[in-house]
Amino acid sequence: MARINSAALGNEPISRLLIRQALPASVGILVMSLNILIDTIFVGNWIGPIAIAAINVVLPVSFFIAALGMAIGIGGSSIISRALGADQQERALKTFGNQITLTLLLTVTMVIIGLVFINELIPAFGGKGEIFKPAKIYYRVVLYGVPFLALCMMGNSVIRAEGKPKYAMAAMIIPSVGNLILDYILIFKLDMGMLGAAWATSASYVFCLGYVVWFFLSKNSELKISWPHFGFDWPILKEISSLGFVTLARQAVVSITYLLMNNILFDLGGEDSVTVYAIIGRMLMFALFPVLGVTQGFLPIAGFNYGAKKYSRVRKSINTAILYAVILGLLVFTGIMIFAEEIVAVFTDNATIIAETPDAMRWVFAATPIIALQLIGAAYFQAVGKAVPAFLLTLSRQGFIFIPLVLILPRFYGEIGVWISFPIADLLSTIITGYFLNREIRKRLKADTV
């Protein structure tokens, strides 16, 4: 078998390589985020603000199941990047085959469980009062498409690990464009309401998987697996699970956060407060796209060079990624602070929501310029296969700090206590991550060994 063409990850200048890797990732995340954003705008204007809240209730369940694919993808891709760096092609192929089998097995099982307990899960995640009925309509149909999304997210990580960021970008753009077109047809033209929004979303996942399958069957991919690669290899499976658990745990915490936030805000301010959070949540997905793109671009570079024992390149990739992400985070912060009112007005004409959301959004984004260090630091440990510190640092922000804050501060400060929990958690987790990353660089990345 020919050498998999990923050597550029270990040879090209880091700055140029990071831009080449991060730019397609950023564009892909931008388009995907725009899809979510515009989808929310369509739903809010064509169906109503309750529909925005309903979708926000469903997201943590569907995203958690889909995150199984992302977790398996990122965990396995860490192995693939390091295997390619160490010239271990068969290990990379076996890992990919195991990723596919594991993703299918777990996501289909979770979808069945999610459908069986539909009436219990929706209220638990804040789907109460007027929100319950539209949330149930959306939930059922979207869950059908979640296994397709999980396979797409898994495949996207592997495409990136091959050093093919432009194809990974296309895999994110295709379903986004498809979803928006179907939104227009099903919601606006055919007046299908929440059912139309749900089918548009699920169909877009099918489009995405079709493209990912085409990529791996085409000459563009050099990961040509055969049937024996699908059989479980337990040492590889264990490593995929330990590294992927970091991503899965992060998404589990995100789902728990949605559960807590929706219920706390419903108790504090009813459906309107849940809608405020839904709008802010969409902006968090959208506005941070360049920072997340740098993080995605950084992962295969760090993993490949760590596997090749080129530690000076690993150090340079860390420093460059942090610098780029901080600059981009500062631009995002400035935009949100200046244009918060204009942003909110795009989503709805509800006067209460327009009045309450801007200040809350400014609090949520207050620490944006510094979160780059936290994201890159946690990503480094995952890229190089160090599951325990990756797990702890990934969860430090939302799991260990934010959730306790959001349970405590609203008792004393009401709804403002919810919003100030965000920047406090960002600040504390960044300090913690900075400490451990600096220690790792000084102890483990001193000099190349090749």
Short mmCIF file of C-alpha atoms in Angstrom, two decimals, residues 36-358:
data_model
loop_
_atom_site.label_atom_id
_atom_site.label_comp_id
_atom_site.label_asym_id
_atom_site.label_seq_id
_atom_site.Cartn_x
_atom_site.Cartn_y
_atom_site.Cartn_z
CA ILE A 36 -28.11 27.04 12.62
CA LEU A 37 -28.38 30.81 12.91
CA ILE A 38 -30.49 31.33 9.79
CA ASP A 39 -32.55 28.27 10.64
CA THR A 40 -33.34 29.91 13.98
CA ILE A 41 -34.18 33.20 12.25
CA PHE A 42 -36.51 31.38 9.81
CA VAL A 43 -38.19 29.49 12.62
CA GLY A 44 -38.53 32.60 14.79
CA ASN A 45 -40.04 34.71 12.03
CA TRP A 46 -42.08 32.08 10.15
CA ILE A 47 -43.32 29.99 13.10
CA GLY A 48 -42.80 32.13 16.23
CA PRO A 49 -40.52 32.65 19.28
CA ILE A 50 -41.91 29.54 21.02
CA ALA A 51 -40.49 27.47 18.16
CA ILE A 52 -36.99 28.83 18.92
CA ALA A 53 -37.36 27.68 22.52
CA ALA A 54 -38.66 24.27 21.35
CA ILE A 55 -35.60 23.66 19.18
CA ASN A 56 -33.34 24.71 22.04
CA VAL A 57 -34.97 22.06 24.23
CA VAL A 58 -34.34 19.31 21.67
CA LEU A 59 -30.73 20.23 20.91
CA PRO A 60 -29.07 18.72 24.00
CA VAL A 61 -30.60 15.28 23.38
CA SER A 62 -29.92 15.13 19.64
CA PHE A 63 -26.49 16.73 19.97
CA PHE A 64 -25.45 14.31 22.70
CA ILE A 65 -26.25 11.30 20.51
CA ALA A 66 -24.56 12.92 17.52
CA ALA A 67 -21.60 13.74 19.78
CA LEU A 68 -20.96 10.00 20.07
CA GLY A 69 -19.85 10.19 16.44
CA MET A 70 -17.80 13.32 17.05
CA ALA A 71 -16.18 11.73 20.12
CA ILE A 72 -15.30 8.55 18.23
CA GLY A 73 -14.09 10.68 15.31
CA ILE A 74 -11.80 12.91 17.37
CA GLY A 75 -10.56 10.06 19.57
CA GLY A 76 -9.78 7.85 16.58
CA SER A 77 -8.35 10.70 14.55
CA SER A 78 -5.82 11.38 17.28
CA ILE A 79 -4.63 7.79 16.83
CA ILE A 80 -4.68 8.14 13.02
CA SER A 81 -2.65 11.38 13.05
CA ARG A 82 -0.01 9.89 15.34
CA ALA A 83 0.00 6.62 13.37
CA LEU A 84 0.61 8.50 10.12
CA GLY A 85 3.39 10.50 11.77
CA ALA A 86 5.00 7.24 12.92
CA ASP A 87 4.45 5.57 9.49
CA GLN A 88 1.99 2.97 10.85
CA GLN A 89 -0.52 2.77 7.99
CA GLU A 90 -2.23 -0.46 9.00
CA ARG A 91 -2.94 0.89 12.48
CA ALA A 92 -4.55 3.95 10.91
CA LEU A 93 -6.78 1.80 8.69
CA LYS A 94 -7.83 -0.49 11.53
CA THR A 95 -8.68 2.54 13.66
CA PHE A 96 -10.92 3.97 10.93
CA GLY A 97 -12.80 0.70 10.51
CA ASN A 98 -13.37 0.46 14.25
CA GLN A 99 -14.66 4.04 14.30
CA ILE A 100 -17.38 3.24 11.76
CA THR A 101 -18.56 0.10 13.56
CA LEU A 102 -18.59 1.73 16.98
CA THR A 103 -20.44 4.84 15.74
CA LEU A 104 -23.23 2.82 14.15
CA LEU A 105 -23.65 0.53 17.14
CA LEU A 106 -23.83 3.26 19.76
CA THR A 107 -25.88 5.89 17.94
CA VAL A 108 -28.63 3.55 16.74
CA THR A 109 -28.96 2.19 20.29
CA MET A 110 -29.18 5.70 21.74
CA VAL A 111 -31.79 6.80 19.19
CA ILE A 112 -34.02 3.87 20.12
CA ILE A 113 -33.71 4.77 23.80
CA GLY A 114 -34.38 8.44 23.02
CA LEU A 115 -37.59 7.60 21.16
CA VAL A 116 -38.86 5.24 23.87
CA PHE A 117 -38.47 7.92 26.56
CA ILE A 118 -39.60 10.89 24.46
CA ASN A 119 -42.31 12.06 26.88
CA GLU A 120 -39.93 12.05 29.83
CA LEU A 121 -36.91 13.62 28.16
CA ILE A 122 -38.58 16.69 26.65
CA PRO A 123 -39.96 18.10 29.93
CA ALA A 124 -36.71 17.22 31.71
CA PHE A 125 -34.82 19.49 29.30
CA GLY A 126 -37.20 22.41 29.79
CA GLY A 127 -39.91 21.53 27.28
CA LYS A 128 -42.75 22.61 29.50
CA GLY A 129 -45.92 24.62 29.03
CA GLU A 130 -46.43 25.85 25.48
CA ILE A 131 -42.98 24.58 24.48
CA PHE A 132 -43.81 20.85 24.88
CA LYS A 133 -45.93 20.23 21.77
CA PRO A 134 -43.65 21.84 19.12
CA ALA A 135 -40.58 20.36 20.84
CA LYS A 136 -42.04 16.84 20.59
CA ILE A 137 -42.79 17.27 16.87
CA TYR A 138 -39.25 18.48 16.18
CA TYR A 139 -37.57 15.94 18.47
CA ARG A 140 -39.07 12.81 16.92
CA VAL A 141 -38.13 13.57 13.32
CA VAL A 142 -34.68 15.00 14.07
CA LEU A 143 -33.77 11.91 16.07
CA TYR A 144 -34.28 9.78 12.94
CA GLY A 145 -31.47 11.71 11.27
CA VAL A 146 -29.04 11.78 14.18
CA PRO A 147 -27.15 8.53 13.25
CA PHE A 148 -26.43 10.08 9.84
CA LEU A 149 -25.11 13.20 11.56
CA ALA A 150 -22.96 11.11 13.92
CA LEU A 151 -21.35 9.28 10.99
CA CYS A 152 -20.75 12.63 9.27
CA MET A 153 -19.05 14.11 12.33
CA MET A 154 -16.91 11.01 12.75
CA GLY A 155 -15.93 10.99 9.07
CA ASN A 156 -15.18 14.71 9.09
CA SER A 157 -12.56 14.26 11.81
CA VAL A 158 -10.91 11.45 9.86
CA ILE A 159 -10.84 13.52 6.67
CA ARG A 160 -9.05 16.24 8.63
CA ALA A 161 -6.61 13.69 10.09
CA GLU A 162 -5.68 12.72 6.52
CA GLY A 163 -4.60 16.31 5.94
CA LYS A 164 -7.56 17.11 3.63
CA PRO A 165 -9.17 20.15 5.28
CA LYS A 166 -10.90 21.40 2.11
CA TYR A 167 -12.90 18.20 1.82
CA ALA A 168 -13.75 18.39 5.51
CA MET A 169 -14.98 21.94 4.88
CA ALA A 170 -17.21 20.75 2.03
CA ALA A 171 -18.68 18.06 4.29
CA MET A 172 -19.90 20.84 6.60
CA ILE A 173 -21.11 23.18 3.86
CA ILE A 174 -23.26 20.73 1.88
CA PRO A 175 -25.77 19.87 4.63
CA SER A 176 -25.95 23.50 5.74
CA VAL A 177 -26.93 24.73 2.30
CA GLY A 178 -29.33 21.80 1.89
CA ASN A 179 -31.01 22.57 5.19
CA LEU A 180 -31.58 26.23 4.33
CA ILE A 181 -33.09 25.38 0.93
CA LEU A 182 -35.38 22.79 2.50
CA ASP A 183 -36.32 25.24 5.28
CA TYR A 184 -37.53 27.69 2.65
CA ILE A 185 -39.49 25.01 0.78
CA LEU A 186 -40.99 23.13 3.73
CA ILE A 187 -41.62 25.97 6.20
CA PHE A 188 -42.24 29.01 4.02
CA LYS A 189 -43.69 27.54 0.81
CA LEU A 190 -45.47 24.41 2.10
CA ASP A 191 -46.32 25.84 5.55
CA MET A 192 -45.31 22.64 7.37
CA GLY A 193 -44.26 24.50 10.53
CA MET A 194 -42.15 22.57 13.06
CA LEU A 195 -42.53 19.37 11.06
CA GLY A 196 -40.99 21.09 8.04
CA ALA A 197 -38.10 22.42 10.13
CA ALA A 198 -37.46 18.93 11.49
CA TRP A 199 -37.50 17.16 8.12
CA ALA A 200 -35.25 19.83 6.60
CA THR A 201 -32.71 19.20 9.37
CA SER A 202 -32.78 15.39 9.11
CA ALA A 203 -32.58 15.42 5.31
CA SER A 204 -29.51 17.66 5.49
CA TYR A 205 -27.74 15.02 7.60
CA VAL A 206 -28.39 12.45 4.87
CA PHE A 207 -26.87 14.81 2.28
CA CYS A 208 -23.78 15.13 4.46
CA LEU A 209 -23.30 11.39 4.86
CA GLY A 210 -23.66 10.89 1.12
CA TYR A 211 -20.75 13.27 0.55
CA VAL A 212 -18.56 11.68 3.26
CA VAL A 213 -19.13 8.19 1.83
CA TRP A 214 -18.24 9.48 -1.65
CA PHE A 215 -14.99 10.97 -0.33
CA PHE A 216 -13.74 7.76 1.24
CA LEU A 217 -14.69 5.67 -1.80
CA SER A 218 -13.04 8.11 -4.21
CA LYS A 219 -9.38 8.53 -5.13
CA ASN A 220 -9.22 11.59 -2.88
CA SER A 221 -8.86 9.43 0.23
CA GLU A 222 -5.98 7.05 0.79
CA LEU A 223 -7.63 5.35 3.77
CA LYS A 224 -8.90 2.37 1.80
CA ILE A 225 -10.30 -0.04 4.37
CA SER A 226 -11.60 -3.57 3.81
CA TRP A 227 -13.99 -5.80 5.74
CA PRO A 228 -11.40 -7.09 8.27
CA HIS A 229 -10.81 -3.51 9.45
CA PHE A 230 -14.40 -3.28 10.73
CA GLY A 231 -13.85 -6.00 13.33
CA PHE A 232 -13.13 -4.67 16.81
CA ASP A 233 -9.47 -4.42 17.78
CA TRP A 234 -9.70 -4.09 21.57
CA PRO A 235 -6.47 -2.14 22.23
CA ILE A 236 -7.43 0.37 19.51
CA LEU A 237 -11.03 0.42 20.72
CA LYS A 238 -9.84 1.14 24.25
CA GLU A 239 -7.71 4.07 23.06
CA ILE A 240 -10.53 5.46 20.88
CA SER A 241 -12.84 5.24 23.86
CA SER A 242 -10.46 6.87 26.34
CA LEU A 243 -9.66 9.78 24.02
CA GLY A 244 -13.18 10.06 22.62
CA PHE A 245 -14.61 10.05 26.11
CA VAL A 246 -13.12 13.53 26.51
CA THR A 247 -15.29 14.88 23.69
CA LEU A 248 -18.32 12.86 24.77
CA ALA A 249 -17.98 14.07 28.35
CA ARG A 250 -17.77 17.65 27.10
CA GLN A 251 -20.97 17.23 25.11
CA ALA A 252 -22.64 15.48 28.04
CA VAL A 253 -21.81 18.51 30.15
CA VAL A 254 -23.18 20.77 27.41
CA SER A 255 -26.42 18.77 27.45
CA ILE A 256 -26.60 19.00 31.25
CA THR A 257 -25.95 22.74 30.95
CA TYR A 258 -28.89 23.10 28.54
CA LEU A 259 -31.06 21.10 30.93
CA LEU A 260 -30.13 23.30 33.89
CA MET A 261 -30.28 26.57 31.99
CA ASN A 262 -33.65 25.87 30.37
CA ASN A 263 -35.19 24.85 33.69
CA ILE A 264 -33.58 27.64 35.76
CA LEU A 265 -34.51 30.30 33.23
CA PHE A 266 -38.04 28.92 32.82
CA ASP A 267 -38.50 29.24 36.58
CA LEU A 268 -37.04 32.76 36.60
CA GLY A 269 -38.71 34.23 33.54
CA GLY A 270 -40.84 31.66 31.70
CA GLU A 271 -40.77 30.96 27.96
CA ASP A 272 -39.25 34.37 27.14
CA SER A 273 -36.13 33.69 29.21
CA VAL A 274 -35.66 30.28 27.55
CA THR A 275 -35.88 32.02 24.18
CA VAL A 276 -33.25 34.58 25.27
CA TYR A 277 -30.87 31.73 26.07
CA ALA A 278 -31.70 30.00 22.78
CA ILE A 279 -30.65 33.12 20.84
CA ILE A 280 -27.45 33.49 22.87
CA GLY A 281 -26.71 29.81 22.38
CA ARG A 282 -26.96 30.22 18.60
CA MET A 283 -24.59 33.17 18.75
CA LEU A 284 -22.10 31.11 20.79
CA MET A 285 -22.15 28.51 18.02
CA PHE A 286 -21.84 31.13 15.29
CA ALA A 287 -19.60 33.90 16.60
CA LEU A 288 -16.79 31.65 17.84
CA PHE A 289 -16.35 29.92 14.48
CA PRO A 290 -12.87 31.37 13.77
CA VAL A 291 -11.53 30.36 17.20
CA LEU A 292 -12.98 26.87 16.86
CA GLY A 293 -11.57 26.66 13.34
CA VAL A 294 -8.05 27.35 14.63
CA THR A 295 -8.56 24.66 17.28
CA GLN A 296 -9.68 22.13 14.65
CA GLY A 297 -6.77 23.03 12.39
CA PHE A 298 -4.32 22.69 15.28
CA LEU A 299 -5.32 19.12 16.22
CA PRO A 300 -3.83 17.13 13.29
CA ILE A 301 -0.68 19.28 13.22
CA ALA A 302 0.05 18.70 16.90
CA GLY A 303 -0.86 15.01 16.74
CA PHE A 304 1.22 14.25 13.64
CA ASN A 305 4.34 16.05 14.87
CA TYR A 306 4.04 14.56 18.35
CA GLY A 307 3.87 11.10 16.78
CA ALA A 308 6.94 11.96 14.68
CA LYS A 309 8.72 13.24 17.85
CA LYS A 310 9.19 16.70 16.32
CA TYR A 311 8.57 18.48 19.59
CA SER A 312 9.86 21.87 18.48
CA ARG A 313 7.14 21.91 15.83
CA VAL A 314 4.56 20.93 18.46
CA ARG A 315 5.64 23.88 20.63
CA LYS A 316 5.49 26.26 17.69
CA SER A 317 2.04 24.97 16.68
CA ILE A 318 0.76 25.63 20.24
CA ASN A 319 2.11 29.18 20.33
CA THR A 320 0.92 30.03 16.83
CA ALA A 321 -2.55 28.58 17.38
CA ILE A 322 -2.99 30.52 20.64
CA LEU A 323 -1.85 33.78 19.02
CA TYR A 324 -4.21 33.44 16.05
CA ALA A 325 -7.14 32.39 18.23
CA VAL A 326 -6.66 35.27 20.69
CA ILE A 327 -6.66 37.82 17.88
CA LEU A 328 -9.82 36.32 16.39
CA GLY A 329 -11.47 36.09 19.81
CA LEU A 330 -10.80 39.79 20.37
CA LEU A 331 -12.54 40.64 17.08
CA VAL A 332 -15.56 38.53 18.05
CA PHE A 333 -15.70 40.23 21.47
CA THR A 334 -15.64 43.70 19.89
CA GLY A 335 -18.42 42.87 17.45
CA ILE A 336 -20.72 41.47 20.13
CA MET A 337 -20.17 44.41 22.48
CA ILE A 338 -20.99 46.96 19.76
CA PHE A 339 -23.78 45.27 17.81
CA ALA A 340 -25.68 43.20 20.42
CA GLU A 341 -28.99 45.04 19.92
CA GLU A 342 -28.84 44.78 16.14
CA ILE A 343 -28.03 41.05 16.34
CA VAL A 344 -31.00 40.26 18.59
CA ALA A 345 -33.45 42.22 16.41
CA VAL A 346 -32.69 39.88 13.50
CA PHE A 347 -34.13 36.89 15.38
CA THR A 348 -37.47 38.24 16.56
CA ASP A 349 -39.70 41.29 16.85
CA ASN A 350 -40.82 40.34 20.37
CA ALA A 351 -40.22 43.49 22.44
CA THR A 352 -39.49 41.67 25.70
CA ILE A 353 -36.86 39.44 24.15
CA ILE A 354 -35.27 42.35 22.26
CA ALA A 355 -35.03 44.29 25.54
CA GLU A 356 -33.60 41.46 27.67
CA THR A 357 -31.16 39.67 25.36
CA PRO A 358 -28.40 42.23 24.51
#
